[in-house]
Short mmCIF file of C-alpha atoms in Angstrom, two decimals:
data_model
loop_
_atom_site.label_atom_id
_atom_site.label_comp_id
_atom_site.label_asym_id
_atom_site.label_seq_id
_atom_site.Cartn_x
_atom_site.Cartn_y
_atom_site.Cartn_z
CA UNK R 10 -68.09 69.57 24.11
CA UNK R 11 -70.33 71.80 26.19
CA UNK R 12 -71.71 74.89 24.31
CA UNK R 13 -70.45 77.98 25.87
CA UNK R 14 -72.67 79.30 28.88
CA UNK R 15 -73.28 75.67 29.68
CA UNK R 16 -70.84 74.34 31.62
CA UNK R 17 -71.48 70.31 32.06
CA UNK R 18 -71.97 68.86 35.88
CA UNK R 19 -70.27 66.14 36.87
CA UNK R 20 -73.14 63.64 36.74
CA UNK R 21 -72.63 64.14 32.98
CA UNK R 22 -69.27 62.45 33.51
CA UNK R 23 -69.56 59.87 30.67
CA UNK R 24 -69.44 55.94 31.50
CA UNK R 25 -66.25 54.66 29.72
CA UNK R 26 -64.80 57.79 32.38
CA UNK R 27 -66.71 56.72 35.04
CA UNK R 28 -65.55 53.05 34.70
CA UNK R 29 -61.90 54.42 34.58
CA UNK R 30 -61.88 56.07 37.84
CA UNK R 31 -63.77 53.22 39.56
CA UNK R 32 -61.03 50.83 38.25
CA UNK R 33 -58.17 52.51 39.73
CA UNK R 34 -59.97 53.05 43.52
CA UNK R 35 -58.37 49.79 45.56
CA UNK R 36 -60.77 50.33 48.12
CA UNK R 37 -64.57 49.31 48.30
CA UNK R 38 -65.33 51.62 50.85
CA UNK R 39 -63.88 54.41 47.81
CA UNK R 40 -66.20 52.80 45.11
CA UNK R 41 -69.14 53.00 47.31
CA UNK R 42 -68.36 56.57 48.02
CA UNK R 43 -68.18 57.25 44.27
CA UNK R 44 -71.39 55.70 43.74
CA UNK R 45 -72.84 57.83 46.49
CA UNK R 46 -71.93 60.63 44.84
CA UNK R 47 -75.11 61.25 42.62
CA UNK R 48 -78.01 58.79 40.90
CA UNK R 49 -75.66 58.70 37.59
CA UNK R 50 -72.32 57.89 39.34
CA UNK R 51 -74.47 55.20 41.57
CA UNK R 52 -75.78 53.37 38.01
CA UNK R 53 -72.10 53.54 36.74
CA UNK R 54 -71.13 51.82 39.61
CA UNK R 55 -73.87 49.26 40.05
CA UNK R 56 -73.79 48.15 36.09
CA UNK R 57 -69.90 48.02 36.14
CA UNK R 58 -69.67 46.62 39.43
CA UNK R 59 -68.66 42.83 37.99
CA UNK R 60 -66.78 44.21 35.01
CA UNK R 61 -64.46 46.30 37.49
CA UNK R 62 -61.12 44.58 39.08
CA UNK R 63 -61.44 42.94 42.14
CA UNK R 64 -60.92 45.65 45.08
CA UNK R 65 -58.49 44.89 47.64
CA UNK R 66 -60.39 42.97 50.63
CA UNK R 67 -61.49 44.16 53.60
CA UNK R 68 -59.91 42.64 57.12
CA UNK R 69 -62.78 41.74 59.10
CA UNK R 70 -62.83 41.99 62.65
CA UNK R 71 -65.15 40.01 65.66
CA UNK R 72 -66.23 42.94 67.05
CA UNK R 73 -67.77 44.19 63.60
CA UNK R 74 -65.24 46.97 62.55
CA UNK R 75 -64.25 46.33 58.92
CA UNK R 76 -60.78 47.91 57.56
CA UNK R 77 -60.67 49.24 53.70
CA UNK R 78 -57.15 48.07 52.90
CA UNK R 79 -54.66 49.70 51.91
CA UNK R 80 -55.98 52.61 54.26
CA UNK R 81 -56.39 52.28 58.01
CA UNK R 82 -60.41 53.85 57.64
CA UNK R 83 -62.80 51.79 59.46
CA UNK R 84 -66.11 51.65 59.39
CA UNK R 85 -68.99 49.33 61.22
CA UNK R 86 -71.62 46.90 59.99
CA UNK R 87 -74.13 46.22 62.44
CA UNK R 88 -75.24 42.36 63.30
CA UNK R 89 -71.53 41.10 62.17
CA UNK R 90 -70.27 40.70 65.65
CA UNK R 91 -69.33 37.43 66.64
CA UNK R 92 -69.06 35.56 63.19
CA UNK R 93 -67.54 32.44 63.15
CA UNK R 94 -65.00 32.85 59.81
CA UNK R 95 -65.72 34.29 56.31
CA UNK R 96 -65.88 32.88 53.06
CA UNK R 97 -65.94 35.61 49.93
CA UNK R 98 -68.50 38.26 50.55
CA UNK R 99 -69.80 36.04 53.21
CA UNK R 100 -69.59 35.80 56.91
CA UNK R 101 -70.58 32.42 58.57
CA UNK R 102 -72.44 32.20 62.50
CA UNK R 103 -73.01 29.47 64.10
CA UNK R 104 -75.30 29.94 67.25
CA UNK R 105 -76.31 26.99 69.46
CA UNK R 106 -75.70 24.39 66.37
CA UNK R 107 -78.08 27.39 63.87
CA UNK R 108 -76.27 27.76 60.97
CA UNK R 109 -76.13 30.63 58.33
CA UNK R 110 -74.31 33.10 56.16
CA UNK R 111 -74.72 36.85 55.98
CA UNK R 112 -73.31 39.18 53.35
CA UNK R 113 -73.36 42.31 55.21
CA UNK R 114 -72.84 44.06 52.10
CA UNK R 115 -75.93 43.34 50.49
CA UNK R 116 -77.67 41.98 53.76
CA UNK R 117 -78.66 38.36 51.79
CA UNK R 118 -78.72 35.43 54.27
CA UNK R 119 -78.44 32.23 53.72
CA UNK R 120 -79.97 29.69 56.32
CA UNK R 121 -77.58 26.48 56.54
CA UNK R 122 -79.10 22.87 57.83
CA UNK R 123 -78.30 22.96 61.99
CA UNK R 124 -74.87 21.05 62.73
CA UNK R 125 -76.46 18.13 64.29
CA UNK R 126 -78.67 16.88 61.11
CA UNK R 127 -76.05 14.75 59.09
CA UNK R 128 -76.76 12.22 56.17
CA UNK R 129 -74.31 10.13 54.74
CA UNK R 130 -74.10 11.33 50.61
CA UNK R 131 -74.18 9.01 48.02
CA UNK R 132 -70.67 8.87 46.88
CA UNK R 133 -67.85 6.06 45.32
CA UNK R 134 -65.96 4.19 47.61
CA UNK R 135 -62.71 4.68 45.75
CA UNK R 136 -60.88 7.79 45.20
CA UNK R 137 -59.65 7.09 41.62
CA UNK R 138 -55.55 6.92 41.58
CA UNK R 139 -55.35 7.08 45.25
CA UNK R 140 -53.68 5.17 47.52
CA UNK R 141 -53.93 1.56 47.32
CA UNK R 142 -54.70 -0.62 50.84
CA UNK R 143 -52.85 -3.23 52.25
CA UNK R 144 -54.83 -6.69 53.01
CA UNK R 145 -53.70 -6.32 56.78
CA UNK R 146 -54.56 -2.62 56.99
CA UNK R 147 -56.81 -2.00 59.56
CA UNK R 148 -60.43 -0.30 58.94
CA UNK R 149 -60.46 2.82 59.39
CA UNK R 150 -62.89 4.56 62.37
CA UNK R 151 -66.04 5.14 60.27
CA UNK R 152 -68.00 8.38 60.41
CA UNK R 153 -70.31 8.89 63.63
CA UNK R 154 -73.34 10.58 61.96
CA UNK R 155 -75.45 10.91 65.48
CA UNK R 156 -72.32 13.28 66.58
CA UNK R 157 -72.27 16.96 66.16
CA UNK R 158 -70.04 18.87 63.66
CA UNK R 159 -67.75 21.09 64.09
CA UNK R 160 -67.44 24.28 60.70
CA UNK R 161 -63.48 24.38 59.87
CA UNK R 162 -63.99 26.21 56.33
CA UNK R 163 -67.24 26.75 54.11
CA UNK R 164 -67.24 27.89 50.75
CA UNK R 165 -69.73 29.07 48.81
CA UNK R 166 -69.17 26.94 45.50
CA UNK R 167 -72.93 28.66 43.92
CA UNK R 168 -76.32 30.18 44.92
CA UNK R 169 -77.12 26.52 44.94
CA UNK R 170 -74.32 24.75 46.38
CA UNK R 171 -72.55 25.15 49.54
CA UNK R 172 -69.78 23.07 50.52
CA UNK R 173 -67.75 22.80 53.95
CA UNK R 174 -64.64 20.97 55.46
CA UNK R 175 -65.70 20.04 58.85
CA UNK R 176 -64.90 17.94 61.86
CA UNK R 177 -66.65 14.86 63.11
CA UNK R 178 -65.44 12.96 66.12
CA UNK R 179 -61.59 12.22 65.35
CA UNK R 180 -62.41 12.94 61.23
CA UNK R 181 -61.89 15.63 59.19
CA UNK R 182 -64.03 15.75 56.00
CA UNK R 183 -66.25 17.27 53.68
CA UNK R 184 -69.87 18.43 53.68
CA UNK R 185 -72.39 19.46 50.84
CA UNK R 186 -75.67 21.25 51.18
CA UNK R 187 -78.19 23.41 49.35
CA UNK R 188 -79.25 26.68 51.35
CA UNK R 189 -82.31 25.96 53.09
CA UNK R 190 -82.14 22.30 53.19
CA UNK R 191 -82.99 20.20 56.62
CA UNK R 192 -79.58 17.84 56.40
CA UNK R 193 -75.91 18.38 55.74
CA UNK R 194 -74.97 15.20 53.40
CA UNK R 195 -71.16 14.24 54.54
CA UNK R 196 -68.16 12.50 52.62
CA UNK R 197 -66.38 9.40 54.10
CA UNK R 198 -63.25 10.47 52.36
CA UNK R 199 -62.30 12.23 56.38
CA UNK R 200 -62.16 8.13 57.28
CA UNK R 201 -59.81 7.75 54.43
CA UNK R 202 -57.55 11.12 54.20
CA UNK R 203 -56.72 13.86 56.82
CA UNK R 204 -58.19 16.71 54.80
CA UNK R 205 -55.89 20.41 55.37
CA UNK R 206 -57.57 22.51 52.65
CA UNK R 207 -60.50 22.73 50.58
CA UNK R 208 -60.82 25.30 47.54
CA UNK R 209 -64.05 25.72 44.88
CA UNK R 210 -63.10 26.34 41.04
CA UNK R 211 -65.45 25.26 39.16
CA UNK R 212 -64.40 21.63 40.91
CA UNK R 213 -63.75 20.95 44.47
CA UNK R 214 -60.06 20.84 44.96
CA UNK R 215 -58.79 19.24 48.45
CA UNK R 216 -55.37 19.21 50.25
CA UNK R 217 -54.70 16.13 52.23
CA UNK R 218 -52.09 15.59 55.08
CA UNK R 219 -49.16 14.46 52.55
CA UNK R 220 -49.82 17.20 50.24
CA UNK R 221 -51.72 15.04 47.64
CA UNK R 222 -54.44 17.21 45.88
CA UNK R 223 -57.25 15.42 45.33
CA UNK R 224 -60.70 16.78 43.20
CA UNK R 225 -64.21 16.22 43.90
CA UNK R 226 -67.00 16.53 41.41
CA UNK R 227 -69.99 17.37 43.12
CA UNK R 228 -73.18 16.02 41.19
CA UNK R 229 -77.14 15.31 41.37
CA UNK R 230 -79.40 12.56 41.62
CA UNK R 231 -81.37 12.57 38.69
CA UNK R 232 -84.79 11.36 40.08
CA UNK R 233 -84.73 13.77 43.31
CA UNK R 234 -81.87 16.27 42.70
CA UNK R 235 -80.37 15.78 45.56
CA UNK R 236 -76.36 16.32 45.37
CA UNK R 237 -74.12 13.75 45.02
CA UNK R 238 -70.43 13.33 44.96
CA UNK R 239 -69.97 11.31 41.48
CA UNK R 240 -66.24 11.40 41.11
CA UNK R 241 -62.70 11.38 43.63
CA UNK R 242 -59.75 11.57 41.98
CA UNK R 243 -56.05 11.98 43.59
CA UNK R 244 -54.28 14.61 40.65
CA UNK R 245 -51.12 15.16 42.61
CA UNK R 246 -49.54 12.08 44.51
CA UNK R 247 -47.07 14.23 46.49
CA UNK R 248 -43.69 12.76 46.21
CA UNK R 249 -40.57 15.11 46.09
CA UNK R 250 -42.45 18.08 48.12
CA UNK R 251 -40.24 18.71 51.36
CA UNK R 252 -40.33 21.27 53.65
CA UNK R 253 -37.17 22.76 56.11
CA UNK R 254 -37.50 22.72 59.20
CA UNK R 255 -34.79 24.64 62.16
CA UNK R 256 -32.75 22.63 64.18
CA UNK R 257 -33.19 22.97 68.11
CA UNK R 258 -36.29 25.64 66.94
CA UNK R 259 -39.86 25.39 67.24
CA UNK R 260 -41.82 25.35 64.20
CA UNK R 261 -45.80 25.84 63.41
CA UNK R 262 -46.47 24.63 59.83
CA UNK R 263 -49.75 25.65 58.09
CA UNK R 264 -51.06 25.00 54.27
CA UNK R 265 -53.26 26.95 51.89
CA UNK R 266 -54.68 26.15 48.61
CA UNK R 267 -55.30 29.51 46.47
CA UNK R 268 -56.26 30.25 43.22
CA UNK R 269 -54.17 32.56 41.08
CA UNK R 270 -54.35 33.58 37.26
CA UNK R 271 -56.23 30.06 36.81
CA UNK R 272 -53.44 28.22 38.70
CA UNK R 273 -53.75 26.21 41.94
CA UNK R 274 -51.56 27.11 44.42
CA UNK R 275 -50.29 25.61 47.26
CA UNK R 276 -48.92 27.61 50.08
CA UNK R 277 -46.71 26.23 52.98
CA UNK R 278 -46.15 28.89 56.00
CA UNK R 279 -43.64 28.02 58.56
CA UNK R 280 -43.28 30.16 61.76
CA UNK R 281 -40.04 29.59 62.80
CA UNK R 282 -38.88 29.92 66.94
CA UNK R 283 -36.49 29.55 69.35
CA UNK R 284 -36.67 28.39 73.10
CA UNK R 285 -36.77 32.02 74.95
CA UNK R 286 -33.74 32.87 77.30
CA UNK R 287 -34.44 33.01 81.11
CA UNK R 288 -36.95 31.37 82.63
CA UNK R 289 -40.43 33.12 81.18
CA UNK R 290 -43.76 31.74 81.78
CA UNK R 291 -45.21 33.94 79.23
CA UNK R 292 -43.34 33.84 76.14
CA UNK R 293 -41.47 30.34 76.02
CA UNK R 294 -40.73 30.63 72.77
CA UNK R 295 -38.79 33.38 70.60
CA UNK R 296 -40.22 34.41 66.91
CA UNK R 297 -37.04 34.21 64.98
CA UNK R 298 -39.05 34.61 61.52
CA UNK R 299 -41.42 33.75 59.25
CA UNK R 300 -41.42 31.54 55.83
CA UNK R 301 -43.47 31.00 52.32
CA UNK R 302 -43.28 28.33 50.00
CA UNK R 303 -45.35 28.15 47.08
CA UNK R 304 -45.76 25.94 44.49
CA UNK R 305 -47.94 25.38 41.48
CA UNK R 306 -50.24 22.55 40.37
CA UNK R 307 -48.94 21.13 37.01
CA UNK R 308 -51.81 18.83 35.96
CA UNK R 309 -50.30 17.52 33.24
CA UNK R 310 -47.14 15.90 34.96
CA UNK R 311 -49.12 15.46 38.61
CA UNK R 312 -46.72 17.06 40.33
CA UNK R 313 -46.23 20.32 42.26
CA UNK R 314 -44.15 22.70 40.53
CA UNK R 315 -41.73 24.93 42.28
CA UNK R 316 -42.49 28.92 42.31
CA UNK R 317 -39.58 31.70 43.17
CA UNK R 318 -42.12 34.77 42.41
CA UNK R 319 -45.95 35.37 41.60
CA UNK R 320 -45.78 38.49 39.81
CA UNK R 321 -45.14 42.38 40.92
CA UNK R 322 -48.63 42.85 39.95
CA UNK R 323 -50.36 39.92 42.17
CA UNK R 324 -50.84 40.13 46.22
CA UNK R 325 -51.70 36.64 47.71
CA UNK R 326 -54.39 37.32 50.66
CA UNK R 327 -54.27 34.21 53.19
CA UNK R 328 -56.24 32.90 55.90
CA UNK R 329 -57.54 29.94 57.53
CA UNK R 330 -60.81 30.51 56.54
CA UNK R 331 -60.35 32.14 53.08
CA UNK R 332 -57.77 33.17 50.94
CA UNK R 333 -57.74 35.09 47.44
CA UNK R 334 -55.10 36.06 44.92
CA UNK R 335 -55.64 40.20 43.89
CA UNK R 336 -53.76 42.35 40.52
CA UNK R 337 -52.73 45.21 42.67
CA UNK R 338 -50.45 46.91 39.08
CA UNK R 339 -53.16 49.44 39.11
CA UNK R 340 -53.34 50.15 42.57
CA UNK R 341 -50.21 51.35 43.46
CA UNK R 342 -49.92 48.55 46.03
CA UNK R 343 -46.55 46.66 46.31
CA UNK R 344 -46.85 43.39 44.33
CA UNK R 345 -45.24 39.60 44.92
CA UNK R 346 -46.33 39.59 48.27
CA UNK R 347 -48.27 37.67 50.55
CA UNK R 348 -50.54 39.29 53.34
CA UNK R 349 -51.66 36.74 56.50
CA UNK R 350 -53.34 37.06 59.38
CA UNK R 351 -53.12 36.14 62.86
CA UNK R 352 -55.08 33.18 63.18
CA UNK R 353 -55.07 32.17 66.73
CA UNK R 354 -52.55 30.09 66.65
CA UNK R 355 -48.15 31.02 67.67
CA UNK R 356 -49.69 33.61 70.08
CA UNK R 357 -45.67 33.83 70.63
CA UNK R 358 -45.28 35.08 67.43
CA UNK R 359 -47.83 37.82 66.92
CA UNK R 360 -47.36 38.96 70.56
CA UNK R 361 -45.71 41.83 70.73
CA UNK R 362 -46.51 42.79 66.56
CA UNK R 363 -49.12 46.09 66.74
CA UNK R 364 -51.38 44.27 63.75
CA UNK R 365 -53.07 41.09 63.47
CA UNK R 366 -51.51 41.51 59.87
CA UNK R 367 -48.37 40.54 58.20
CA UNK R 368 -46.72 40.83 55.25
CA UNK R 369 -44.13 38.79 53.40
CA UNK R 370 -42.13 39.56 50.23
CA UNK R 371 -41.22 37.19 48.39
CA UNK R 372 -38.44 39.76 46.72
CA UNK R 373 -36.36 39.52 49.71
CA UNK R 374 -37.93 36.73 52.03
CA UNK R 375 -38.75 39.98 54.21
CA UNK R 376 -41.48 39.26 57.41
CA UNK R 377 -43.30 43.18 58.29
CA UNK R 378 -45.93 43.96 60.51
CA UNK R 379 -48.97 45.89 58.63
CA UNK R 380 -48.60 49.51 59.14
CA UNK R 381 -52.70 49.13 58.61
CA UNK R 382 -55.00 48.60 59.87
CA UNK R 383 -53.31 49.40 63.26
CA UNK R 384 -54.80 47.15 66.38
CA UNK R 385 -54.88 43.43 67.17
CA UNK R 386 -57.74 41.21 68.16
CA UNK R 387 -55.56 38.40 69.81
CA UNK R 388 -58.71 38.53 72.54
CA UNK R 389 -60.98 37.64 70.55
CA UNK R 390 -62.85 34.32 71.01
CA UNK R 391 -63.13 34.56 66.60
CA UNK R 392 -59.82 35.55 64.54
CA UNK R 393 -59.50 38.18 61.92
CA UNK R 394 -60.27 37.45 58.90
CA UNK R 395 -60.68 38.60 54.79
CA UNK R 396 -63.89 39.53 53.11
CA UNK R 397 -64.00 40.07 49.42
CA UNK R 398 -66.73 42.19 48.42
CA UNK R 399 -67.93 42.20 44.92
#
């Protein structure tokens, strides 16, 4: 207790307070505020900064205005125009087959080998309780290593380790490098498996075309340290996984792996339409809604489990590029929901919606247009997308 005639400042305001109010601000753009506030609020926030909850993440946009969800405040970061898609904290470009990520947080970079210097990794030829071939099967198309690549995801598995699913002539695979290096070393597993998503925890975990999750356990070669790819294994051989689709409709389908509370999920979108009346060049096709259907990886019976609800205190945040799971109880934010973004794809859908952001509750099987961040970027030669700062 202050002494009378000495009334305390608030840069006296004790940690274990300090900590409190800095876990109940959603917003990163609020927690950098507080820590602006004086040199005492600024060391409470940078030595709690990895203790705190995760903040809600911020919707990127191409032409480098950033949105501090839940609010509609934006704010600019200069040299983030143009990215190519985000991963974390991290924003990849791509500029005339240059490579590299930028955290435009802390301003790191990370210099990535150029898209046209491939080497084959050392790897096993079998992915262990995959599919078995057939004598008469023919080869498949093996990987062109002279060709360039084409970035679909990148994920930052460590400071050391960067990993990538990308696309190489007809093949869709997966790439390993260190930052820095001269050579991205590619899988063949793209000439074996069409490859949808890729997520990092801890182990590589892959989606393939029929839903079967596969791992990959990225290693080193012990004379040269160069990474390796020691282990493939298929843990879920899809079986009983289905997925409606409407009769006389259009539908766009679109998967993504996300981890939440420790759990792999696996997320199946479908963007339901109808042929438009009249005779319309421009919109064809008729948005008659939106669907989510998640399920769970249970890795002890290999199968995907079913799942009605993820929790009133868990928002799913979903893109193409990157996708995160977030506790919202504290935050006053509306939980069991799932947020997506317009991803370039169904222009017919997003068309006439105000946001390149929707939400979907899985409470009611509701579809609503963001009321923030307010604007769409369906111009844009890049699409929105999420960045999770630290």
């Amino acid at each position: 207790m202050a002494q009378a005639g000495h009334p305390q400042s608030w840069s006296d305001l004790p940690t274990e307070l300090a900590g409190l109010v800095l876990s109940r601000l959603p917003a990163y753009s609020d927690r950098v505020r507080f820590g602006a506030v004086c040199r005492h609020w600024n060391f409470s926030f940078s030595s709690m900064k990895r203790c705190l909850p995760k903040p809600l993440p911020c919707l990127a946009c191409p032409d480098g205005t950033f949105f501090c969800l839940p609010r509609s405040e934006s704010c600019q970061f200069p040299g983030t125009t143009s990215y190519h898609s985000s991963c974390g904290e991290w924003l990849l470009f791509l500029h005339d087959g240059a490579c590299y990520l930028k955290d435009p947080f802390s301003k790191i970079t990370l210099t990535l080998p150029n898209l046209s210097s491939l080497c084959p990794i050392d790897e096993p030829v079998e992915i262990i309780n995959g599919p078995v071939s057939s004598e008469d099967e023919v080869p498949p198309e093996s990987l062109n290593m002279d060709a360039d690549m084409l970035i679909d995801k990148v994920i930052v598995c460590s400071e050391l380790i960067v990993a990538a699913t990308v696309k190489i002539g007809p093949h869709k695979t997966v790439a390993l490098c260190r930052p820095g290096d001269d050579s991205w070393l590619v899988s063949r597993l793209g000439s074996k498996v069409t490859l949808f998503d890729m997520i990092y925890e801890g182990k590589l975990y892959v989606l393939d075309e029929s839903r079967d999750l596969l791992v990959i356990i990225v290693g080193e070669d012990d004379d040269n340290g160069t990474l390796s790819i020691s282990r493939i294994e298929c843990l879920i051989e899809n079986e009983t996984l289905s997925f409606s689709l409407t009769h006389n409709g259009v539908s766009y389908l679109q998967y993504f792996l996300v981890e939440c509370n420790g759990a792999v999920l696996l997320l199946s979108r479908t963007i339901y339409g109808v042929p438009s009346d009249g005779d319309s060049e421009c919109t064809p096709i008729k948005p008659v809604g939106v669907g989510f259907e998640v399920f769970k990886a249970d890795f002890r019976s290999a199968r995907w489990e079913d799942v009605t609800s993820i929790g009133d205190d868990v928002v799913l945040f979903v893109s193409k590029s990157y996708s995160q799971s977030v506790s919202v109880s504290q935050y006053k934010v509306k939980g069991n929901c799932i947020w997506f973004l317009d991803d370039g794809n169904c222009s017919w859908f997003w068309k006439d919606l105000v946001s390149s952001c929707a939400i979907y509750d899985m409470s009611d099987e509701g579809t609503y247009s963001a009321s923030s961040p307010n604007g769409s970027f369906k111009s844009e030669k890049a699409p929105v997308t999420w960045l999770a700062p630290h």
